[in-house]
Short mmCIF file of C-alpha atoms in Angstrom, two decimals:
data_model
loop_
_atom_site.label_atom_id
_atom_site.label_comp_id
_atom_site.label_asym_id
_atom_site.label_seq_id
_atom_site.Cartn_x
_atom_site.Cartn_y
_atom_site.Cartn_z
CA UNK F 1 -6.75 -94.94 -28.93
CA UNK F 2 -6.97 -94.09 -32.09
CA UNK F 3 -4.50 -93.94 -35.10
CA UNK F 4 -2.98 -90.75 -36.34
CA UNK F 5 -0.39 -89.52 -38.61
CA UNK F 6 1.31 -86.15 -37.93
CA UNK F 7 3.31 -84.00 -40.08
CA UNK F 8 6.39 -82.51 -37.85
CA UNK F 9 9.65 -80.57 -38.16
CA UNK F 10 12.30 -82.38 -36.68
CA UNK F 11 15.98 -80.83 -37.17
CA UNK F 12 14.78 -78.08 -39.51
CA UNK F 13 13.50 -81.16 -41.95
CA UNK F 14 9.57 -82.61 -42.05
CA UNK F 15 9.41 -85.82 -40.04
CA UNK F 16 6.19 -87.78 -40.52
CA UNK F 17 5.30 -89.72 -37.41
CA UNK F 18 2.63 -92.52 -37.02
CA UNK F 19 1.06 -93.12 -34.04
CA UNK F 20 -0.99 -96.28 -32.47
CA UNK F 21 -1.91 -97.57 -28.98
CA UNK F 22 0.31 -97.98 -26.05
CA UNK F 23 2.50 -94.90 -26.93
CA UNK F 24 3.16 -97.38 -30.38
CA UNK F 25 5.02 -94.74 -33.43
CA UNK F 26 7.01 -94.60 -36.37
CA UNK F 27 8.79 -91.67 -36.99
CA UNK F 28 10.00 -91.01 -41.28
CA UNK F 29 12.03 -89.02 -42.71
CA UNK F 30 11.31 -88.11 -46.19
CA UNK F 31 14.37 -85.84 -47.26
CA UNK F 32 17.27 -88.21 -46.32
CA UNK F 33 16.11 -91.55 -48.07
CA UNK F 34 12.38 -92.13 -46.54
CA UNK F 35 14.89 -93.34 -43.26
CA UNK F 36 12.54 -94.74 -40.88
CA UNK F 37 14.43 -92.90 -38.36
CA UNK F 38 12.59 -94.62 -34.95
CA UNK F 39 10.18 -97.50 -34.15
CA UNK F 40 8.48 -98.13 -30.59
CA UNK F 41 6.29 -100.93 -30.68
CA UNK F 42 4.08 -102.61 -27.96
CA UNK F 43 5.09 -106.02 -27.08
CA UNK F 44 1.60 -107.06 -25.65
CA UNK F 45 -1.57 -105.61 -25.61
CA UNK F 46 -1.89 -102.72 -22.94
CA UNK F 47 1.71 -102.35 -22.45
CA UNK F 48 3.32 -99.45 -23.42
CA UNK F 49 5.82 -99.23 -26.67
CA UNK F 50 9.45 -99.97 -26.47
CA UNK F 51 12.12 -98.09 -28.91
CA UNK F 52 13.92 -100.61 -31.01
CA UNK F 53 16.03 -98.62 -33.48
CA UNK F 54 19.42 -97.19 -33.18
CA UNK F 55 18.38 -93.55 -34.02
CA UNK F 56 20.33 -90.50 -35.59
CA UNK F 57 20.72 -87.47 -32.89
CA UNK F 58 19.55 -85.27 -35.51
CA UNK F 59 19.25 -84.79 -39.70
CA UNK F 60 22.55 -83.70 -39.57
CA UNK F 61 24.20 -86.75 -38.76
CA UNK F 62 21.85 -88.64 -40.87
CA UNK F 63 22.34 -86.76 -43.87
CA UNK F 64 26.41 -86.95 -43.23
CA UNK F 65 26.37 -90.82 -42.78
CA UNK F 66 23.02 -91.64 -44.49
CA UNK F 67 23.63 -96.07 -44.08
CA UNK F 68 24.85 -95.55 -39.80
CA UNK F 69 21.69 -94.98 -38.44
CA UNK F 70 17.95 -95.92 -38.93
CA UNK F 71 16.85 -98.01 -42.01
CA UNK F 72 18.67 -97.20 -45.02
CA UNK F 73 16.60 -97.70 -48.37
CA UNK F 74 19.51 -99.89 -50.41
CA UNK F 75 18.13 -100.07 -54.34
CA UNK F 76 18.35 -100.74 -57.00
CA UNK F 77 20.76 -102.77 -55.49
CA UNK F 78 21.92 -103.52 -52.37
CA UNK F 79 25.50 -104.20 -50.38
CA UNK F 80 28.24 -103.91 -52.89
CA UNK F 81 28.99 -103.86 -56.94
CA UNK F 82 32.53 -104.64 -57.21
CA UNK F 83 35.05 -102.21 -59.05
CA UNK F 84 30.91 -100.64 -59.14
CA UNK F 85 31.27 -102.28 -62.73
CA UNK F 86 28.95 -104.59 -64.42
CA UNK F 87 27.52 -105.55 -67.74
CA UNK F 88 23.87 -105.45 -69.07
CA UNK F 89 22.34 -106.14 -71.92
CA UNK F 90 25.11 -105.64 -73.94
CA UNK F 91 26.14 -102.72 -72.06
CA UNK F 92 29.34 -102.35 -69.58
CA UNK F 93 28.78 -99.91 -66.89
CA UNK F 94 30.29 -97.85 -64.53
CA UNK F 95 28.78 -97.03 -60.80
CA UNK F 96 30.57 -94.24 -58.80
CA UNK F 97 32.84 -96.29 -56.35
CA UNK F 98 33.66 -95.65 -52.49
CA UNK F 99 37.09 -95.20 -51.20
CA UNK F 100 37.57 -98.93 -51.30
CA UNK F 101 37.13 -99.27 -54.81
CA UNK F 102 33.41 -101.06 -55.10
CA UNK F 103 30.03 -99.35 -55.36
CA UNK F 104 27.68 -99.57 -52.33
CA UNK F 105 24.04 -99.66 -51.81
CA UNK F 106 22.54 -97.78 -54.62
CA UNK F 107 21.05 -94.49 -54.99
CA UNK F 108 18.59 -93.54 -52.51
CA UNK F 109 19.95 -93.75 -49.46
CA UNK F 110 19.73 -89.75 -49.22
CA UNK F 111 17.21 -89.13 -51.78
CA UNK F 112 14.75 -86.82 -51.51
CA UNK F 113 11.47 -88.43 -51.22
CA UNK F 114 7.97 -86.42 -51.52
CA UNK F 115 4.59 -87.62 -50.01
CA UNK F 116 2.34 -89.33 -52.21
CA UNK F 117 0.02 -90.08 -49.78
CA UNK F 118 -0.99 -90.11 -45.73
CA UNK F 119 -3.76 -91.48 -43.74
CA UNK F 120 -5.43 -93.25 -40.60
CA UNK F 121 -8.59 -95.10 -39.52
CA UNK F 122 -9.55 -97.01 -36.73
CA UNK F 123 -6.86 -99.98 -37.28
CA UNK F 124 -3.57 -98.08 -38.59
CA UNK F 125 -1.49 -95.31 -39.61
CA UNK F 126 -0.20 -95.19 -43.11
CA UNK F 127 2.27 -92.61 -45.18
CA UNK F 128 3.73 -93.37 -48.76
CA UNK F 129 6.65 -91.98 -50.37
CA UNK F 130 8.13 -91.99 -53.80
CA UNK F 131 11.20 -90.38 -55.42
CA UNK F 132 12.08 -90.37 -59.19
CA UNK F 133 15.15 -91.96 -60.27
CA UNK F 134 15.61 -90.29 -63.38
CA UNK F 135 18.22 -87.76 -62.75
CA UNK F 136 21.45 -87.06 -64.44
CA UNK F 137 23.46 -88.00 -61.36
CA UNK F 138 21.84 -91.47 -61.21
CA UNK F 139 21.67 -91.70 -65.02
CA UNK F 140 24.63 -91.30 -65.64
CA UNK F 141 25.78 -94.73 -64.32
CA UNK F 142 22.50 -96.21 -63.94
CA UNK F 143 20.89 -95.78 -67.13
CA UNK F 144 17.75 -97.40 -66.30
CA UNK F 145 14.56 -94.37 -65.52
CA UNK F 146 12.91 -95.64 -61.86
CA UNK F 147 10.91 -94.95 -59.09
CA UNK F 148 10.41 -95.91 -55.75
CA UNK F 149 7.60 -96.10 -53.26
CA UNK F 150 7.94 -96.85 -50.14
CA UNK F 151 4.44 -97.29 -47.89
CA UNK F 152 4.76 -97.72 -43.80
CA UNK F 153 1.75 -98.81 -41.97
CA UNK F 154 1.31 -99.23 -37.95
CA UNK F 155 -0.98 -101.00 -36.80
CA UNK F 156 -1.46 -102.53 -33.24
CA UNK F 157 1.13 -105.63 -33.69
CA UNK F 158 3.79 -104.21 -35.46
CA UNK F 159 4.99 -101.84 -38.69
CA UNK F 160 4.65 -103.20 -42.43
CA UNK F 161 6.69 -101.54 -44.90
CA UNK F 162 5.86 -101.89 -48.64
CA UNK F 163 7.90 -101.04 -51.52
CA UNK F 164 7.89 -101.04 -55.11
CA UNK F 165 10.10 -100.29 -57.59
CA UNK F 166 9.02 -99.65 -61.13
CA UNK F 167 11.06 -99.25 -64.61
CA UNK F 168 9.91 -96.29 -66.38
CA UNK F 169 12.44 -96.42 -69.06
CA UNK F 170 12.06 -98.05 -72.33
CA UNK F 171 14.79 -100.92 -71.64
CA UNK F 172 14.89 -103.90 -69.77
CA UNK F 173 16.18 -102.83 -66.15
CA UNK F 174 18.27 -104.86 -63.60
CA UNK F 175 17.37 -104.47 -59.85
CA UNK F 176 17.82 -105.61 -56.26
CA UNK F 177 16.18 -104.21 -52.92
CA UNK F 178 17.76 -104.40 -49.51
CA UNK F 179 16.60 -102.72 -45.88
CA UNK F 180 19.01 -102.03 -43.60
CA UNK F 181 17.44 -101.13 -40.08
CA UNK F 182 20.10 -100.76 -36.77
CA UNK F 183 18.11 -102.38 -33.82
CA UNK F 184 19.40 -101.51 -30.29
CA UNK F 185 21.52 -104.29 -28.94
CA UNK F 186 20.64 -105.50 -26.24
CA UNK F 187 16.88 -104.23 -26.43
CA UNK F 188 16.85 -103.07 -22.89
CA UNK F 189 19.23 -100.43 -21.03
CA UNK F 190 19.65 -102.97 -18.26
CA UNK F 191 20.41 -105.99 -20.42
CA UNK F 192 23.57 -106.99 -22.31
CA UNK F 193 24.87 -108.98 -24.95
CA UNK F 194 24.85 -112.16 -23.55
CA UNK F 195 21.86 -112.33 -22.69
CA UNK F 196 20.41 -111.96 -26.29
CA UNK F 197 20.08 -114.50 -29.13
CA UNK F 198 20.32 -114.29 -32.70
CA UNK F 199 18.02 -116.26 -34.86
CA UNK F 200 17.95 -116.58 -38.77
CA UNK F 201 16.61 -119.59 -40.77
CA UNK F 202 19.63 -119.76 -43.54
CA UNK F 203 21.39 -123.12 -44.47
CA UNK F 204 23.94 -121.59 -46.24
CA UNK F 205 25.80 -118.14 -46.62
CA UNK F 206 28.40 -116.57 -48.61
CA UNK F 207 31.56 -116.72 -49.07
CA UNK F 208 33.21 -113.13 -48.87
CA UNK F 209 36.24 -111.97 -50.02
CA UNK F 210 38.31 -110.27 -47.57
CA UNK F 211 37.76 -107.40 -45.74
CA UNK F 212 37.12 -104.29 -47.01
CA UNK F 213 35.68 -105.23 -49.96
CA UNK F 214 33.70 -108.36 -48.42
CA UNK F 215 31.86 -109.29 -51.75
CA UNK F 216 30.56 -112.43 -52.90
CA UNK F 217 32.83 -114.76 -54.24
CA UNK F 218 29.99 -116.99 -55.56
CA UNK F 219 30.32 -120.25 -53.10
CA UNK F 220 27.85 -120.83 -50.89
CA UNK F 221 28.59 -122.68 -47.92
CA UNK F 222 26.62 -124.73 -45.37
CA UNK F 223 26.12 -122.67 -41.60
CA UNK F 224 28.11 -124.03 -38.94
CA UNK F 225 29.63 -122.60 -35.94
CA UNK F 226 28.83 -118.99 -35.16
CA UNK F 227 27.56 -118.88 -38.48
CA UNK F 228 24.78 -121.75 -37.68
CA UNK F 229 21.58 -118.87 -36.30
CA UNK F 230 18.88 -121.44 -36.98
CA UNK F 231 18.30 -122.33 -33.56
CA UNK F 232 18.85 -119.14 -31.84
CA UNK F 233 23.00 -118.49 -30.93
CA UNK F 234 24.15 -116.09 -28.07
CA UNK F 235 25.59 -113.22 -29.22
CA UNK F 236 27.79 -112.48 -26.89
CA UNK F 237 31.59 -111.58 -28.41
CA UNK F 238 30.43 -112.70 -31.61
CA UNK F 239 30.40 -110.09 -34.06
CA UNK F 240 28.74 -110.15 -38.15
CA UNK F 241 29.23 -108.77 -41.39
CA UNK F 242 28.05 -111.48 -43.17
CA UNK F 243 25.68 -112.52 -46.13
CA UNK F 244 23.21 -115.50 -45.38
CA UNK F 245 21.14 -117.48 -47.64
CA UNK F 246 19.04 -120.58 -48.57
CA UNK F 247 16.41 -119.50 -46.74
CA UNK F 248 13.49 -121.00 -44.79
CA UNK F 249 9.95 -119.39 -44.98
CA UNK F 250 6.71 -120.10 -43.85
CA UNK F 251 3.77 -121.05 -45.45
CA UNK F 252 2.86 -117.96 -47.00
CA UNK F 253 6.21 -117.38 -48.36
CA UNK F 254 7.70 -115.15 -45.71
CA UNK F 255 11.11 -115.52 -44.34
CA UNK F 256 11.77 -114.15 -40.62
CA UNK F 257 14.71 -113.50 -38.44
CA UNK F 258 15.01 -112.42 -35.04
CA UNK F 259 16.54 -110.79 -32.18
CA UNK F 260 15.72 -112.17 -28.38
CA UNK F 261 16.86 -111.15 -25.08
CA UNK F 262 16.15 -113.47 -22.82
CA UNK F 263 17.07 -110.53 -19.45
CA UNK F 264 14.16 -108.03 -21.00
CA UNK F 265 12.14 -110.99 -22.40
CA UNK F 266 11.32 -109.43 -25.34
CA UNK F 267 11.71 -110.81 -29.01
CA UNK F 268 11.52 -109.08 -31.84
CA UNK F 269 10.70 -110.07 -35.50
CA UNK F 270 11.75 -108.89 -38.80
CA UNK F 271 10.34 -110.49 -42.00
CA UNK F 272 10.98 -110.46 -45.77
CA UNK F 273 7.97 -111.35 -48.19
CA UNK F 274 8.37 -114.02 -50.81
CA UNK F 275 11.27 -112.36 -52.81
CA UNK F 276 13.34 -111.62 -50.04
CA UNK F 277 15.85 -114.66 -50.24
CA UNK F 278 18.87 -113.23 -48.25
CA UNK F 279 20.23 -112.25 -44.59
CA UNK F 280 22.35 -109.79 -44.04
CA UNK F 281 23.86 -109.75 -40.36
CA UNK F 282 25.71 -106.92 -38.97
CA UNK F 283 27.23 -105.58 -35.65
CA UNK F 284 28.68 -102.44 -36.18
CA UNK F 285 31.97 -102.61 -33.53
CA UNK F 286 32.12 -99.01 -32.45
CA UNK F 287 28.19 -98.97 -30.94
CA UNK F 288 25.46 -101.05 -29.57
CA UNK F 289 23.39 -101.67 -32.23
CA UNK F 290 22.72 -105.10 -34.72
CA UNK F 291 21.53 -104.78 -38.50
CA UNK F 292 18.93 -107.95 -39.62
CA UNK F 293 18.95 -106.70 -43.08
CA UNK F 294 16.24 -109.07 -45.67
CA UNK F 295 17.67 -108.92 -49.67
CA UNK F 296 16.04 -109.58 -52.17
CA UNK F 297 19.34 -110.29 -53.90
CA UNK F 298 23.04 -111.06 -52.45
CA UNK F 299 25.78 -108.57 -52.94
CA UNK F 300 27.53 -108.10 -56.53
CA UNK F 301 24.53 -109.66 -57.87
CA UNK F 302 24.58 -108.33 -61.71
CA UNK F 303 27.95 -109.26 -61.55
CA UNK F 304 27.42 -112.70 -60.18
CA UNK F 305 24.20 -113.36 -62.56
CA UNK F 306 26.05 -112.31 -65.76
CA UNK F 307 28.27 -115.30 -64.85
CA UNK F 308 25.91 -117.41 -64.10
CA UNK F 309 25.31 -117.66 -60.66
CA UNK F 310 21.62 -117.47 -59.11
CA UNK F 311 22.06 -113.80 -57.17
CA UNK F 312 18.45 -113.23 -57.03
CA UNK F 313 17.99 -110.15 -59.56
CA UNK F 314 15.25 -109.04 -60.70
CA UNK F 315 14.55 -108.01 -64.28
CA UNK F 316 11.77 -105.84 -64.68
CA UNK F 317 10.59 -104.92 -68.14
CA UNK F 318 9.27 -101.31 -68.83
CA UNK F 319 6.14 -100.06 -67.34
CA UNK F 320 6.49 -103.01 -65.28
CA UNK F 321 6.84 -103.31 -61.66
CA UNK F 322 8.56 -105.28 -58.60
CA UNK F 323 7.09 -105.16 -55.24
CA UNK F 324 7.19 -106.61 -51.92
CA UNK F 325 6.64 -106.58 -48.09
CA UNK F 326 8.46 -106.18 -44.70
CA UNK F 327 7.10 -106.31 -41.39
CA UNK F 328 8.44 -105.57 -37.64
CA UNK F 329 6.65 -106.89 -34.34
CA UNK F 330 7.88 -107.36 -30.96
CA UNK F 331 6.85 -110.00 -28.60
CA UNK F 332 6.68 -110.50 -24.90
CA UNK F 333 8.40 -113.91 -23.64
CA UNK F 334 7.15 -115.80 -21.06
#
């Protein structure tokens, strides 16, 4: 079968959906944060696709609670900004703030992105997206012009997704990048829990202060107990909302965690590219669902690097640009 891309209209809203063999798709949503909104991928060649993303019943519900479902976008920073206050160059700022008092997850989790570009040929399915950050919402407490592109390819192992974000101001500009996709938990209707395994190469994670605001207090501490996922731990009653770091990768760089159940016998793989250098791991408790979330930088980060501490931001100069790579495949277990 061929690869083909396919302009829809899904809740009233355009939905661009990419299709490959073995009933293999990707269904985006430009107008609520480029959400990648579902995934089915083939686990081996000739079998058909399986769905692997908790999925929004419609744009409404997206749009309402734009981080619950899907894969939010989280930049130019990702997880939380404590007090949403922070200092750069010489500058103190001031984010917009949730009820619980900290800034969350940036600015584009409900953007409006516009198509840049769309395509196929005989070994994937590609559409980009880009939205402007220079608007006087954003600008005024992120005064740092951006954009955002965001590029999703299917091809006939798995989805890449490529971003980049570039400064288009005239100022220094401080950034992070997170992806935030809900996988169904377990990944088959007649599995469970128990029967699936988490696996993430970190040594270390963060400390967090206490719940709600659960940001970085700045220690790292060494995995142990349900916190140790190098192996592969049963999920069971174990639930996450934590931060994980010190990474391993493999030889080109890439760092990959994963979600297996052992009852379907499927695995499925979520990587980070070379700047990616943190886990987030979450299980919201009111549905079936688990978030393996790569950073590129841990929460409170400008806060943490203005004292000091390695948090992993990136500071892109104007005109200049950061960019990087994920990538989703699912495998069949012997």
């Amino acid at each position: 079968m061929a690869f083909d891309v396919e302009k829809q209209t899904w809740s009233g809203e355009s939905l661009w959906v990419l299709r490959g063999p073995n009933e293999s798709k990707a269904a985006i949503l430009p107008s609520v944060g480029a959400n990648l909104i579902a995934l089915s991928l083939s686990p081996s060649s000739g079998e058909a696709a399986v769905s692997v993303l908790s999925s929004p019943a419609d744009a409404k519900e997206l749009r309402e609670a734009p981080t619950r479902y899907g894969s939010p976008v989280l930049f130019p920073f990702p997880s939380r900004i404590a007090g949403g206050r922070f200092t750069y160059g010489g500058r103190e700022l001031q984010l917009d703030v949730y009820p619980d008092g900290n800034a969350r997850h940036g600015f584009v989790t409900a953007a409006p992105f516009e198509l840049e570009a769309q395509g196929a040929d005989s070994n994937q399915a590609w559409v980009t997206f880009r939205f402007d950050g220079n608007t006087p919402d954003i600008q005024r407490q992120f005064p740092f012009p951006f954009e955002i592109r965001m590029t999703f390819r299917l091809d006939a192992v798995g989805l890449t997704v490529e971003v980049e974000g570039k400064n288009t101001g005239t100022e220094r500009m401080p950034m992070g990048f997170g992806w935030h996709p809900y996988f169904n938990l377990p990944l088959s209707a007649d599995s469970s829990r128990d029967a699936c395994r988490l696996q993430v190469p970190a040594n270390k994670y963060w400390e967090l202060s206490p719940a709600p605001d659960l940001v970085p207090t700045g220690r790292r501490l060494p995995v142990s107990g349900k916190m140790d996922l190098r192996a592969g731990l049963v999920i069971g009653d174990n639930f996450y909302d934590d931060m994980f770091t010190d990474v391993e990768r493999d030889s080109d760089g890439w760092t990959f965690a994963s979600l297996i159940d052992e009852r379907a016998k499927l695995k499925l793989n979520i990587g980070g590219g070379p700047t990616f250098r943190e886990w987030v791991i979450y299980t919201p408790p009111e549905r079936a669902a688990i978030c393996l979330e790569p950073y590129t930088c841990s929460g409170n980060a400008f806060n943490l690097q203005a004292n000091g501490i390695d948090a992993g931001v990136q500071d892109v100069e104007p005109g200049q640009s950061w960019s990087d790579a994920m990538r989703i495949t699912l495998e069949r277990l012997d």
